[in-house]
Amino acid sequence: MPERRTVALVTLGCARNEVDSEELAGRLAADGWDLVEDAADADVAVVNTCGFVEAAKKDSVDALLEANDLKDHGRTQAVVAVGCMAERYGKELAEALPEADGVLGFDDYADISDRLQTILSGGVHASHTPRDRRKLLPISPAERQSTDGVALPGHSQAPEKAPEDLPEGVAPASGPRAPLRRRLGSNPVASVKLASGCDRRCSFCAIPSFRGSFISRRPSDVLGETRWLAEQGVKEIMLVSENNTSYGKDLGDIRLLETLLPELAAVDGLERIRVSYLQPAEMRPGLIDVLTSTEKVAPYFDLSFQHSAPGVLRAMRRFGDTDRFLELLDGIRSKAPQAGARSNFIVGFPGESEEDLAELERFLVGARLDAIGVFGYSDEDGTEAATYDNKVDPEVVAERLAHISRLAEELTAQRAEERIGETIEVLVDRVDDEDGVIGRAAHQAPETDGQVQLTVNDLDEVPVPGSMVVAKVVASEGVDLVAEPLGTIGGGCTEEAGR
């Protein structure tokens, strides 16, 4: 019997990339590849790259070079780039980075097994010439669902095998039209794609050009994938896309998310549903109502503000201002006082004045956000903002970035301190000897928003990952919280305390 082919997937970037990696993993497993965790143990190392900003692209290149080094002293025979940077630059990346044995775009995902086998056998797969993927779909959202032949990572591609022919742990993620999916880990939280692409034209963002126009997945596909994940032991799902507030517009119902969320909350085994990537200008009263009142749906608002000074926002091709954004947050908290809110901001955008920066500070002080991401502006290839003349000096951008980052750290620490005394529901992520029992409350998304350390000294048993624990916040450390369990624990406890 020939030796099994092995492959490792290294994922960088956002939760959307994590879903794409699990689609690739499902396709490869269904075609007979063995998935291994460590790239050094794999015949082929597949690096799912990020192409969002300069720092992320550098991380992707570093990961490819690191994987290439394994070819000198490990099992690894080939290194392949996939993901957003590979799609965005294609042939250009392949020429600039000969260490990568292949650069595959989204159109290669359906045939990923054949592509990797070709490369592993010493063959060459010609990298694609990048194109604006927005032009692959009709301008009218209503006409996009019937479009065939357009690669949409994470949805709309039929599996090659019937369910009964799939290996254990691999399943059609969401019905007969969907990709295969295999989990790459046992974390109790998993992301589910609502849609791909974006119709917005923010002047600083290149994502629509390589991810394409906005197209929703059908609710039945999302529900099917969620049920499958729950059967795999997932307790929390995070709904992701480039813009969740647009979900359903190409299906004839812009309020489809309000209908879908209660159905997802009813899936057996799930403890929490979280919605990310919300556009402030598209928030609707009905959506706020559902997010703040539906059992198991976290009152969590990942709002893409980016700035709050009107002039800067207009230059970004965005809407709103400080007062309107504060009014939105006040409306949310009037319905759910403990609601979580986070956002990202760009400082040093072309034309940003000291007065604009002061306006952003006014917003941040009044917003009481739980988590804040701050980025310094840099030109991105192919964006409108890259053509603007009134650039802020890079040294000034760095100074503003440091200043707002310090302010954000202080403000989020204050917000965490405000939560002392609150009763929260904590989903346990991990239990280890060094950190103890670590989880997240409803206002904390994985990896980005801080965590909760549970004090379990008074319990006979400690909760296992996936347990839901009711606890009282007793202290804060930066954005992180310390909480004491109140004795109501769901999901089971199997490990003895103080082991």
CSV table of C-alpha atoms in Angstrom, one decimal:
chain,number,residue,atom,x,y,z
A,1,MET,CA,0.0,0.0,0.0
A,2,PRO,CA,1.5,3.4,-0.9
A,3,GLU,CA,2.3,5.8,1.9
A,4,ARG,CA,-0.5,8.2,2.7
A,5,ARG,CA,0.0,11.8,1.6
A,6,THR,CA,0.2,14.3,4.5
A,7,VAL,CA,-0.7,18.0,4.5
A,8,ALA,CA,-0.7,20.7,7.2
A,9,LEU,CA,-2.7,23.9,7.0
A,10,VAL,CA,-1.2,27.0,8.6
A,11,THR,CA,-3.9,29.7,8.9
A,12,LEU,CA,-3.2,33.5,9.2
A,13,GLY,CA,-5.6,36.4,9.4
A,14,CYS,CA,-9.3,36.5,10.3
A,15,ALA,CA,-12.0,34.1,11.2
A,16,ARG,CA,-13.1,34.0,7.6
A,17,ASN,CA,-9.8,32.5,6.7
A,18,GLU,CA,-10.2,29.8,9.4
A,19,VAL,CA,-13.5,28.7,7.8
A,20,ASP,CA,-11.8,28.6,4.4
A,21,SER,CA,-9.0,26.4,5.8
A,22,GLU,CA,-11.5,24.0,7.2
A,23,GLU,CA,-13.2,23.8,3.8
A,24,LEU,CA,-9.8,23.0,2.3
A,25,ALA,CA,-9.2,20.4,5.0
A,26,GLY,CA,-12.5,18.8,4.3
A,27,ARG,CA,-11.8,18.5,0.6
A,28,LEU,CA,-8.3,17.1,1.2
A,29,ALA,CA,-9.5,14.6,3.8
A,30,ALA,CA,-12.3,13.4,1.5
A,31,ASP,CA,-9.7,12.8,-1.2
A,32,GLY,CA,-7.4,10.7,0.9
A,33,TRP,CA,-4.9,13.1,2.4
A,34,ASP,CA,-3.9,12.8,6.0
A,35,LEU,CA,-4.1,16.1,7.9
A,36,VAL,CA,-1.4,16.8,10.4
A,37,GLU,CA,-1.0,19.7,12.8
A,38,ASP,CA,2.7,20.4,12.5
A,39,ALA,CA,4.0,21.5,9.1
A,40,ALA,CA,7.3,19.7,9.8
A,41,ASP,CA,5.4,16.4,9.7
A,42,ALA,CA,3.7,17.1,6.4
A,43,ASP,CA,4.6,16.4,2.8
A,44,VAL,CA,2.9,19.7,1.9
A,45,ALA,CA,2.6,22.8,4.0
A,46,VAL,CA,-0.3,25.0,2.9
A,47,VAL,CA,-0.2,28.5,4.2
A,48,ASN,CA,-3.6,30.3,4.2
A,49,THR,CA,-2.3,33.9,3.8
A,50,CYS,CA,-3.8,37.3,4.8
A,51,GLY,CA,-3.7,40.2,2.3
A,52,PHE,CA,-5.5,42.9,4.4
A,53,VAL,CA,-2.7,45.3,5.5
A,54,GLU,CA,1.0,45.5,5.1
A,55,ALA,CA,1.8,44.0,8.5
A,56,ALA,CA,-0.5,41.0,7.8
A,57,LYS,CA,1.2,40.5,4.4
A,58,LYS,CA,4.6,40.5,6.0
A,59,ASP,CA,3.4,37.9,8.5
A,60,SER,CA,2.2,35.7,5.6
A,61,VAL,CA,5.5,36.0,3.8
A,62,ASP,CA,7.4,35.1,7.0
A,63,ALA,CA,5.2,32.1,7.5
A,64,LEU,CA,5.9,30.9,3.9
A,65,LEU,CA,9.6,31.3,4.4
A,66,GLU,CA,9.5,29.5,7.8
A,67,ALA,CA,7.7,26.6,6.2
A,68,ASN,CA,10.2,26.6,3.3
A,69,ASP,CA,13.0,26.2,5.8
A,70,LEU,CA,11.5,22.8,6.8
A,71,LYS,CA,12.4,21.4,3.4
A,72,ASP,CA,16.0,21.3,4.5
A,73,HIS,CA,15.6,19.3,7.7
A,74,GLY,CA,12.0,17.9,7.9
A,75,ARG,CA,9.6,15.8,5.9
A,76,THR,CA,8.2,18.8,4.1
A,77,GLN,CA,8.7,18.6,0.3
A,78,ALA,CA,6.5,21.5,-0.9
A,79,VAL,CA,5.1,24.8,0.4
A,80,VAL,CA,2.0,26.3,-1.1
A,81,ALA,CA,0.4,29.7,-0.6
A,82,VAL,CA,-3.4,30.0,-0.7
A,83,GLY,CA,-5.8,32.7,0.8
A,84,CYS,CA,-6.2,36.4,0.3
A,85,MET,CA,-2.6,37.4,-0.4
A,86,ALA,CA,-2.3,34.5,-2.9
A,87,GLU,CA,-5.5,35.5,-4.6
A,88,ARG,CA,-4.7,39.2,-4.5
A,89,TYR,CA,-1.2,39.0,-6.1
A,90,GLY,CA,-1.1,35.6,-7.8
A,91,LYS,CA,1.6,35.4,-10.5
A,92,GLU,CA,3.3,38.5,-9.0
A,93,LEU,CA,3.7,36.8,-5.6
A,94,ALA,CA,4.9,33.6,-7.3
A,95,GLU,CA,7.7,35.5,-9.1
A,96,ALA,CA,8.6,37.6,-6.0
A,97,LEU,CA,8.7,34.5,-3.7
A,98,PRO,CA,10.2,31.6,-5.4
A,99,GLU,CA,10.4,29.8,-2.1
A,100,ALA,CA,6.7,29.0,-2.5
A,101,ASP,CA,6.3,26.0,-4.7
A,102,GLY,CA,2.8,27.1,-5.7
A,103,VAL,CA,0.5,30.1,-5.4
A,104,LEU,CA,-3.1,29.1,-5.7
A,105,GLY,CA,-6.1,31.4,-6.0
A,106,PHE,CA,-9.7,30.9,-5.0
A,107,ASP,CA,-10.5,29.3,-8.3
A,108,ASP,CA,-8.2,26.4,-7.4
A,109,TYR,CA,-10.0,25.5,-4.2
A,110,ALA,CA,-12.4,23.1,-5.8
A,111,ASP,CA,-9.4,21.1,-7.2
A,112,ILE,CA,-7.1,21.6,-4.3
A,113,SER,CA,-6.2,17.9,-4.1
A,114,ASP,CA,-5.1,17.7,-7.7
A,115,ARG,CA,-3.2,21.0,-7.4
A,116,LEU,CA,-1.2,19.8,-4.4
A,117,GLN,CA,-0.5,16.4,-6.0
A,118,THR,CA,0.8,18.1,-9.1
A,119,ILE,CA,3.1,20.3,-7.0
A,120,LEU,CA,4.2,17.4,-4.8
A,121,SER,CA,5.1,15.4,-7.8
A,122,GLY,CA,7.4,18.1,-9.1
A,123,GLY,CA,5.0,19.6,-11.6
A,124,VAL,CA,4.3,23.3,-12.0
A,125,HIS,CA,0.8,24.9,-11.6
A,126,ALA,CA,0.8,28.3,-13.4
A,127,SER,CA,-0.3,31.0,-11.0
A,128,HIS,CA,-3.2,33.1,-12.0
A,129,THR,CA,-3.2,36.8,-13.1
A,130,PRO,CA,-5.2,38.7,-10.5
A,131,ARG,CA,-8.5,40.3,-11.6
A,132,ASP,CA,-11.2,42.4,-9.9
A,133,ARG,CA,-13.5,39.7,-8.6
A,134,ARG,CA,-16.4,42.2,-8.3
A,135,LYS,CA,-16.7,42.0,-12.0
A,136,LEU,CA,-17.4,38.2,-11.9
A,137,LEU,CA,-20.9,38.8,-10.4
A,138,PRO,CA,-23.8,40.9,-11.6
A,139,ILE,CA,-24.0,44.4,-10.4
A,140,SER,CA,-27.5,43.8,-9.1
A,141,PRO,CA,-27.5,41.8,-5.8
A,142,ALA,CA,-30.8,40.2,-6.8
A,143,GLU,CA,-29.2,38.5,-9.8
A,144,ARG,CA,-26.2,36.9,-7.9
A,145,GLN,CA,-27.7,33.8,-6.4
A,146,SER,CA,-28.2,32.1,-9.8
A,147,THR,CA,-24.6,32.7,-10.8
A,148,ASP,CA,-22.6,29.5,-11.4
A,149,GLY,CA,-18.9,28.9,-11.9
A,150,VAL,CA,-17.7,31.7,-9.5
A,151,ALA,CA,-15.4,30.4,-6.7
A,152,LEU,CA,-16.7,31.6,-3.3
A,153,PRO,CA,-14.5,30.1,-0.6
A,154,GLY,CA,-16.7,28.9,2.3
A,155,HIS,CA,-19.9,28.3,0.3
A,156,SER,CA,-21.7,27.6,-3.0
A,157,GLN,CA,-19.5,24.7,-4.2
A,158,ALA,CA,-20.9,21.1,-4.2
A,159,PRO,CA,-18.9,18.3,-2.6
A,160,GLU,CA,-17.5,15.7,-4.8
A,161,LYS,CA,-18.5,12.8,-2.7
A,162,ALA,CA,-21.8,11.6,-1.2
A,163,PRO,CA,-22.0,11.8,2.7
A,164,GLU,CA,-21.8,8.0,3.1
A,165,ASP,CA,-18.4,8.0,1.2
A,166,LEU,CA,-16.8,10.6,3.4
A,167,PRO,CA,-14.2,9.8,6.1
A,168,GLU,CA,-15.1,10.2,9.8
A,169,GLY,CA,-15.1,13.9,10.9
A,170,VAL,CA,-15.8,15.2,7.4
A,171,ALA,CA,-19.2,16.2,6.3
A,172,PRO,CA,-21.0,18.5,3.8
A,173,ALA,CA,-21.0,21.6,5.9
A,174,SER,CA,-24.4,22.8,4.9
A,175,GLY,CA,-26.3,20.7,2.5
A,176,PRO,CA,-26.0,19.5,-1.1
A,177,ARG,CA,-24.6,22.8,-2.5
A,178,ALA,CA,-22.0,23.3,0.2
A,179,PRO,CA,-18.3,22.6,0.5
A,180,LEU,CA,-16.9,19.9,2.7
A,181,ARG,CA,-15.6,21.0,6.0
A,182,ARG,CA,-13.4,19.4,8.6
A,183,ARG,CA,-12.6,20.9,12.0
A,184,LEU,CA,-8.9,21.8,12.6
A,185,GLY,CA,-9.0,21.6,16.3
A,186,SER,CA,-11.4,20.9,19.2
A,187,ASN,CA,-12.0,24.5,20.4
A,188,PRO,CA,-15.7,24.8,21.6
A,189,VAL,CA,-16.2,27.8,19.3
A,190,ALA,CA,-16.3,27.8,15.5
A,191,SER,CA,-17.0,30.4,12.8
A,192,VAL,CA,-19.8,30.1,10.2
A,193,LYS,CA,-19.9,32.2,7.1
A,194,LEU,CA,-23.0,34.2,6.4
A,195,ALA,CA,-21.7,35.7,3.2
A,196,SER,CA,-18.7,36.5,1.1
A,197,GLY,CA,-17.5,39.8,-0.4
A,198,CYS,CA,-18.6,43.4,0.1
A,199,ASP,CA,-20.4,46.0,-1.9
A,200,ARG,CA,-19.1,48.9,0.1
A,201,ARG,CA,-16.5,51.1,-1.4
A,202,CYS,CA,-14.4,52.3,1.5
A,203,SER,CA,-11.5,54.2,0.1
A,204,PHE,CA,-8.9,52.5,2.3
A,205,CYS,CA,-10.0,48.9,1.7
A,206,ALA,CA,-8.9,46.5,-1.1
A,207,ILE,CA,-10.9,43.5,0.2
A,208,PRO,CA,-13.8,43.8,-2.3
A,209,SER,CA,-11.4,43.7,-5.3
A,210,PHE,CA,-10.1,40.2,-4.3
A,211,ARG,CA,-13.0,38.8,-2.3
A,212,GLY,CA,-15.7,40.0,-4.8
A,213,SER,CA,-19.1,41.5,-4.5
A,214,PHE,CA,-21.5,40.6,-1.6
A,215,ILE,CA,-23.3,37.3,-1.9
A,216,SER,CA,-25.3,35.6,1.0
A,217,ARG,CA,-25.4,32.0,1.8
A,218,ARG,CA,-28.9,30.5,2.0
A,219,PRO,CA,-30.3,30.2,5.5
A,220,SER,CA,-30.8,26.4,5.1
A,221,ASP,CA,-27.0,26.1,4.4
A,222,VAL,CA,-26.1,28.2,7.4
A,223,LEU,CA,-28.5,26.2,9.6
A,224,GLY,CA,-27.2,22.9,8.2
A,225,GLU,CA,-23.6,23.8,8.9
A,226,THR,CA,-24.4,25.0,12.4
A,227,ARG,CA,-26.2,21.7,13.2
A,228,TRP,CA,-23.2,19.7,12.0
A,229,LEU,CA,-20.8,21.8,14.1
A,230,ALA,CA,-23.0,21.4,17.2
A,231,GLU,CA,-22.9,17.6,16.6
A,232,GLN,CA,-19.1,18.0,16.6
A,233,GLY,CA,-19.2,19.5,20.1
A,234,VAL,CA,-19.2,23.2,19.2
A,235,LYS,CA,-20.9,25.3,21.8
A,236,GLU,CA,-20.5,28.8,20.3
A,237,ILE,CA,-20.7,29.8,16.7
A,238,MET,CA,-19.6,33.2,15.4
A,239,LEU,CA,-21.3,34.4,12.3
A,240,VAL,CA,-18.7,36.0,10.0
A,241,SER,CA,-18.6,37.8,6.7
A,242,GLU,CA,-17.2,41.1,5.4
A,243,ASN,CA,-20.5,42.8,6.3
A,244,ASN,CA,-23.2,40.8,8.3
A,245,THR,CA,-25.7,43.7,8.3
A,246,SER,CA,-26.1,43.2,4.5
A,247,TYR,CA,-27.1,39.6,4.9
A,248,GLY,CA,-30.1,38.7,2.8
A,249,LYS,CA,-30.2,41.7,0.5
A,250,ASP,CA,-29.4,39.4,-2.5
A,251,LEU,CA,-32.0,36.9,-1.3
A,252,GLY,CA,-34.8,39.5,-1.3
A,253,ASP,CA,-35.0,40.2,2.4
A,254,ILE,CA,-32.6,42.6,4.1
A,255,ARG,CA,-34.1,41.6,7.5
A,256,LEU,CA,-33.2,37.9,7.0
A,257,LEU,CA,-30.7,37.9,9.8
A,258,GLU,CA,-33.4,38.8,12.3
A,259,THR,CA,-35.3,35.7,11.2
A,260,LEU,CA,-32.3,33.4,11.1
A,261,LEU,CA,-30.9,34.2,14.6
A,262,PRO,CA,-33.7,32.6,16.6
A,263,GLU,CA,-33.5,29.5,14.4
A,264,LEU,CA,-29.8,29.2,15.1
A,265,ALA,CA,-30.4,29.7,18.8
A,266,ALA,CA,-32.8,26.7,18.7
A,267,VAL,CA,-30.1,24.3,17.5
A,268,ASP,CA,-29.6,21.5,20.0
A,269,GLY,CA,-26.3,21.6,21.8
A,270,LEU,CA,-25.4,25.3,21.2
A,271,GLU,CA,-24.9,27.6,24.1
A,272,ARG,CA,-24.2,30.9,22.3
A,273,ILE,CA,-24.5,32.6,18.9
A,274,ARG,CA,-22.3,35.6,18.2
A,275,VAL,CA,-22.6,38.0,15.3
A,276,SER,CA,-19.5,39.9,14.1
A,277,TYR,CA,-18.7,42.5,11.5
A,278,LEU,CA,-21.6,45.0,11.7
A,279,GLN,CA,-21.8,48.3,9.8
A,280,PRO,CA,-23.1,51.2,11.9
A,281,ALA,CA,-24.7,52.8,8.9
A,282,GLU,CA,-26.8,49.7,8.3
A,283,MET,CA,-27.9,48.9,11.8
A,284,ARG,CA,-31.7,48.5,12.1
A,285,PRO,CA,-33.9,48.8,15.2
A,286,GLY,CA,-35.2,45.3,14.5
A,287,LEU,CA,-31.8,43.8,14.3
A,288,ILE,CA,-30.8,45.5,17.6
A,289,ASP,CA,-34.0,44.1,19.2
A,290,VAL,CA,-33.1,40.5,18.1
A,291,LEU,CA,-29.5,40.8,19.2
A,292,THR,CA,-30.4,42.1,22.6
A,293,SER,CA,-33.4,40.0,23.4
A,294,THR,CA,-33.0,36.5,21.9
A,295,GLU,CA,-31.9,33.8,24.3
A,296,LYS,CA,-28.5,32.3,23.5
A,297,VAL,CA,-27.7,35.2,21.1
A,298,ALA,CA,-24.9,37.3,22.6
A,299,PRO,CA,-25.7,41.0,23.0
A,300,TYR,CA,-22.5,41.7,21.2
A,301,PHE,CA,-21.8,44.5,18.8
A,302,ASP,CA,-18.7,44.4,16.7
A,303,LEU,CA,-19.3,47.8,15.0
A,304,SER,CA,-17.0,49.0,12.2
A,305,PHE,CA,-16.7,52.7,13.1
A,306,GLN,CA,-13.1,53.3,11.7
A,307,HIS,CA,-13.2,57.0,12.9
A,308,SER,CA,-15.8,59.5,14.2
A,309,ALA,CA,-14.7,62.9,12.6
A,310,PRO,CA,-17.2,63.6,9.8
A,311,GLY,CA,-14.6,64.9,7.4
A,312,VAL,CA,-12.4,61.8,7.7
A,313,LEU,CA,-15.4,59.5,7.5
A,314,ARG,CA,-16.5,61.2,4.2
A,315,ALA,CA,-13.0,60.8,2.8
A,316,MET,CA,-13.2,57.2,3.8
A,317,ARG,CA,-16.5,56.9,1.8
A,318,ARG,CA,-18.3,56.2,5.1
A,319,PHE,CA,-21.1,57.7,7.1
A,320,GLY,CA,-21.9,59.0,10.6
A,321,ASP,CA,-20.2,61.1,13.2
A,322,THR,CA,-19.4,61.1,16.9
A,323,ASP,CA,-22.9,62.1,18.1
A,324,ARG,CA,-24.7,59.6,15.9
A,325,PHE,CA,-22.4,56.8,16.9
A,326,LEU,CA,-22.8,57.6,20.6
A,327,GLU,CA,-26.6,57.7,20.1
A,328,LEU,CA,-26.4,54.2,18.5
A,329,LEU,CA,-24.5,52.8,21.5
A,330,ASP,CA,-26.9,54.5,23.9
A,331,GLY,CA,-29.8,52.9,22.1
A,332,ILE,CA,-28.2,49.4,22.4
A,333,ARG,CA,-27.4,49.8,26.1
A,334,SER,CA,-30.9,51.0,26.8
A,335,LYS,CA,-32.1,47.6,25.7
A,336,ALA,CA,-29.2,45.6,27.1
A,337,PRO,CA,-27.1,47.4,29.7
A,338,GLN,CA,-24.4,44.7,29.8
A,339,ALA,CA,-24.1,44.6,26.0
A,340,GLY,CA,-20.6,44.2,24.6
A,341,ALA,CA,-19.2,46.7,22.0
A,342,ARG,CA,-15.9,46.7,20.2
A,343,SER,CA,-14.5,48.5,17.1
A,344,ASN,CA,-11.4,49.2,15.0
A,345,PHE,CA,-10.1,52.7,14.1
A,346,ILE,CA,-7.6,54.1,11.6
A,347,VAL,CA,-5.5,57.1,12.6
A,348,GLY,CA,-3.4,59.2,10.3
A,349,PHE,CA,-5.8,58.9,7.4
A,350,PRO,CA,-5.0,61.4,4.5
A,351,GLY,CA,-6.2,64.8,5.5
A,352,GLU,CA,-6.7,63.9,9.2
A,353,SER,CA,-6.2,67.1,11.3
A,354,GLU,CA,-5.4,67.5,15.0
A,355,GLU,CA,-9.1,68.6,15.4
A,356,ASP,CA,-10.2,65.3,13.7
A,357,LEU,CA,-8.0,63.4,16.2
A,358,ALA,CA,-9.5,65.3,19.1
A,359,GLU,CA,-13.0,64.4,17.8
A,360,LEU,CA,-12.0,60.7,17.7
A,361,GLU,CA,-10.8,61.0,21.3
A,362,ARG,CA,-14.2,62.6,22.3
A,363,PHE,CA,-15.9,59.6,20.8
A,364,LEU,CA,-13.7,57.0,22.4
A,365,VAL,CA,-14.1,58.6,25.8
A,366,GLY,CA,-17.9,58.6,25.5
A,367,ALA,CA,-18.3,55.2,23.8
A,368,ARG,CA,-17.2,52.9,26.7
A,369,LEU,CA,-16.1,50.2,24.3
A,370,ASP,CA,-14.9,46.8,25.7
A,371,ALA,CA,-12.3,46.3,23.0
A,372,ILE,CA,-10.6,48.8,20.6
A,373,GLY,CA,-8.2,48.0,17.7
A,374,VAL,CA,-6.1,50.9,16.4
A,375,PHE,CA,-4.2,51.0,13.2
A,376,GLY,CA,-2.0,53.5,11.6
A,377,TYR,CA,-2.9,54.4,8.0
A,378,SER,CA,-0.8,53.1,5.2
A,379,ASP,CA,-1.5,53.0,1.4
A,380,GLU,CA,-3.0,49.8,0.1
A,381,ASP,CA,-2.5,48.8,-3.6
A,382,GLY,CA,-5.5,49.7,-5.8
A,383,THR,CA,-7.4,51.7,-3.2
A,384,GLU,CA,-8.8,55.2,-3.8
A,385,ALA,CA,-7.1,56.6,-0.6
A,386,ALA,CA,-3.7,55.6,-2.1
A,387,THR,CA,-4.2,58.3,-4.7
A,388,TYR,CA,-5.0,61.1,-2.2
A,389,ASP,CA,-2.5,63.9,-2.1
A,390,ASN,CA,-2.9,65.2,1.5
A,391,LYS,CA,-1.0,62.4,3.2
A,392,VAL,CA,-0.1,62.7,6.9
A,393,ASP,CA,3.7,62.4,7.6
A,394,PRO,CA,4.6,58.8,8.6
A,395,GLU,CA,6.2,60.1,11.8
A,396,VAL,CA,3.0,61.9,12.7
A,397,VAL,CA,1.0,58.8,11.9
A,398,ALA,CA,3.2,56.8,14.3
A,399,GLU,CA,2.8,59.4,17.1
A,400,ARG,CA,-1.0,59.4,16.7
A,401,LEU,CA,-1.1,55.6,16.7
A,402,ALA,CA,0.9,55.5,19.9
A,403,HIS,CA,-1.3,58.1,21.5
A,404,ILE,CA,-4.6,56.6,20.6
A,405,SER,CA,-3.4,53.1,21.4
A,406,ARG,CA,-2.5,54.3,25.0
A,407,LEU,CA,-5.8,56.0,25.4
A,408,ALA,CA,-7.6,52.8,24.1
A,409,GLU,CA,-5.8,50.7,26.6
A,410,GLU,CA,-6.8,53.0,29.5
A,411,LEU,CA,-10.4,53.2,28.4
A,412,THR,CA,-10.9,49.5,27.9
A,413,ALA,CA,-9.4,48.8,31.3
A,414,GLN,CA,-11.8,51.3,32.8
A,415,ARG,CA,-14.7,49.6,31.0
A,416,ALA,CA,-13.6,46.2,32.4
A,417,GLU,CA,-13.5,47.6,35.9
A,418,GLU,CA,-17.1,48.9,35.4
A,419,ARG,CA,-18.1,45.2,35.0
A,420,ILE,CA,-17.0,44.3,38.5
A,421,GLY,CA,-20.1,43.0,40.3
A,422,GLU,CA,-21.9,41.9,37.1
A,423,THR,CA,-23.2,38.4,36.8
A,424,ILE,CA,-22.0,36.9,33.6
A,425,GLU,CA,-22.2,33.6,31.6
A,426,VAL,CA,-18.7,32.3,30.9
A,427,LEU,CA,-18.1,29.7,28.1
A,428,VAL,CA,-15.0,27.8,29.2
A,429,ASP,CA,-12.3,27.7,26.4
A,430,ARG,CA,-9.5,25.9,28.1
A,431,VAL,CA,-8.3,24.4,31.4
A,432,ASP,CA,-4.6,24.1,32.1
A,433,ASP,CA,-2.2,24.0,35.0
A,434,GLU,CA,-0.6,27.4,34.3
A,435,ASP,CA,-3.7,29.6,33.8
A,436,GLY,CA,-6.5,27.6,35.4
A,437,VAL,CA,-9.9,27.8,34.0
A,438,ILE,CA,-10.1,30.4,31.1
A,439,GLY,CA,-13.3,31.4,29.3
A,440,ARG,CA,-15.2,34.3,27.8
A,441,ALA,CA,-18.3,36.2,28.7
A,442,ALA,CA,-20.9,37.3,26.1
A,443,HIS,CA,-19.1,40.6,25.5
A,444,GLN,CA,-15.8,38.8,24.6
A,445,ALA,CA,-15.2,37.3,21.2
A,446,PRO,CA,-12.4,34.7,20.8
A,447,GLU,CA,-8.8,36.1,20.6
A,448,THR,CA,-9.6,39.8,20.3
A,449,ASP,CA,-11.6,41.0,23.3
A,450,GLY,CA,-10.0,39.7,26.5
A,451,GLN,CA,-11.0,36.7,28.6
A,452,VAL,CA,-12.3,35.6,32.0
A,453,GLN,CA,-10.3,33.7,34.6
A,454,LEU,CA,-12.6,31.6,36.8
A,455,THR,CA,-11.7,31.0,40.5
A,456,VAL,CA,-12.6,27.4,41.1
A,457,ASN,CA,-10.9,26.7,44.5
A,458,ASP,CA,-14.3,26.2,46.2
A,459,LEU,CA,-15.6,23.8,43.7
A,460,ASP,CA,-15.3,20.0,44.0
A,461,GLU,CA,-14.8,19.7,40.3
A,462,VAL,CA,-13.6,22.1,37.6
A,463,PRO,CA,-15.5,22.7,34.4
A,464,VAL,CA,-14.3,21.3,31.1
A,465,PRO,CA,-13.9,23.2,27.8
A,466,GLY,CA,-17.4,23.9,26.4
A,467,SER,CA,-19.0,24.2,29.8
A,468,MET,CA,-21.2,27.3,30.5
A,469,VAL,CA,-20.6,28.8,34.0
A,470,VAL,CA,-22.6,31.5,35.7
A,471,ALA,CA,-20.2,33.7,37.6
A,472,LYS,CA,-19.8,37.0,39.4
A,473,VAL,CA,-17.1,39.4,38.3
A,474,VAL,CA,-14.8,40.2,41.3
A,475,ALA,CA,-11.8,41.9,39.7
A,476,SER,CA,-10.3,43.1,36.4
A,477,GLU,CA,-6.8,43.0,35.0
A,478,GLY,CA,-6.6,45.3,31.9
A,479,VAL,CA,-9.4,44.1,29.6
A,480,ASP,CA,-9.5,40.7,31.3
A,481,LEU,CA,-11.9,39.8,34.2
A,482,VAL,CA,-11.7,37.5,37.2
A,483,ALA,CA,-14.9,35.9,38.3
A,484,GLU,CA,-16.2,33.5,40.9
A,485,PRO,CA,-18.6,30.7,39.8
A,486,LEU,CA,-22.0,30.9,41.4
A,487,GLY,CA,-22.4,27.1,41.3
A,488,THR,CA,-24.6,26.9,38.2
A,489,ILE,CA,-22.6,25.0,35.6
A,490,GLY,CA,-23.7,23.6,32.3
A,491,GLY,CA,-21.9,21.2,30.0
A,492,GLY,CA,-20.4,19.0,32.7
A,493,CYS,CA,-17.4,18.9,35.0
A,494,THR,CA,-15.0,16.0,34.9
A,495,GLU,CA,-11.7,17.1,36.3
A,496,GLU,CA,-11.0,17.3,40.0
A,497,ALA,CA,-10.1,20.7,41.4
A,498,GLY,CA,-6.6,21.3,42.6
A,499,ARG,CA,-5.2,18.4,40.6
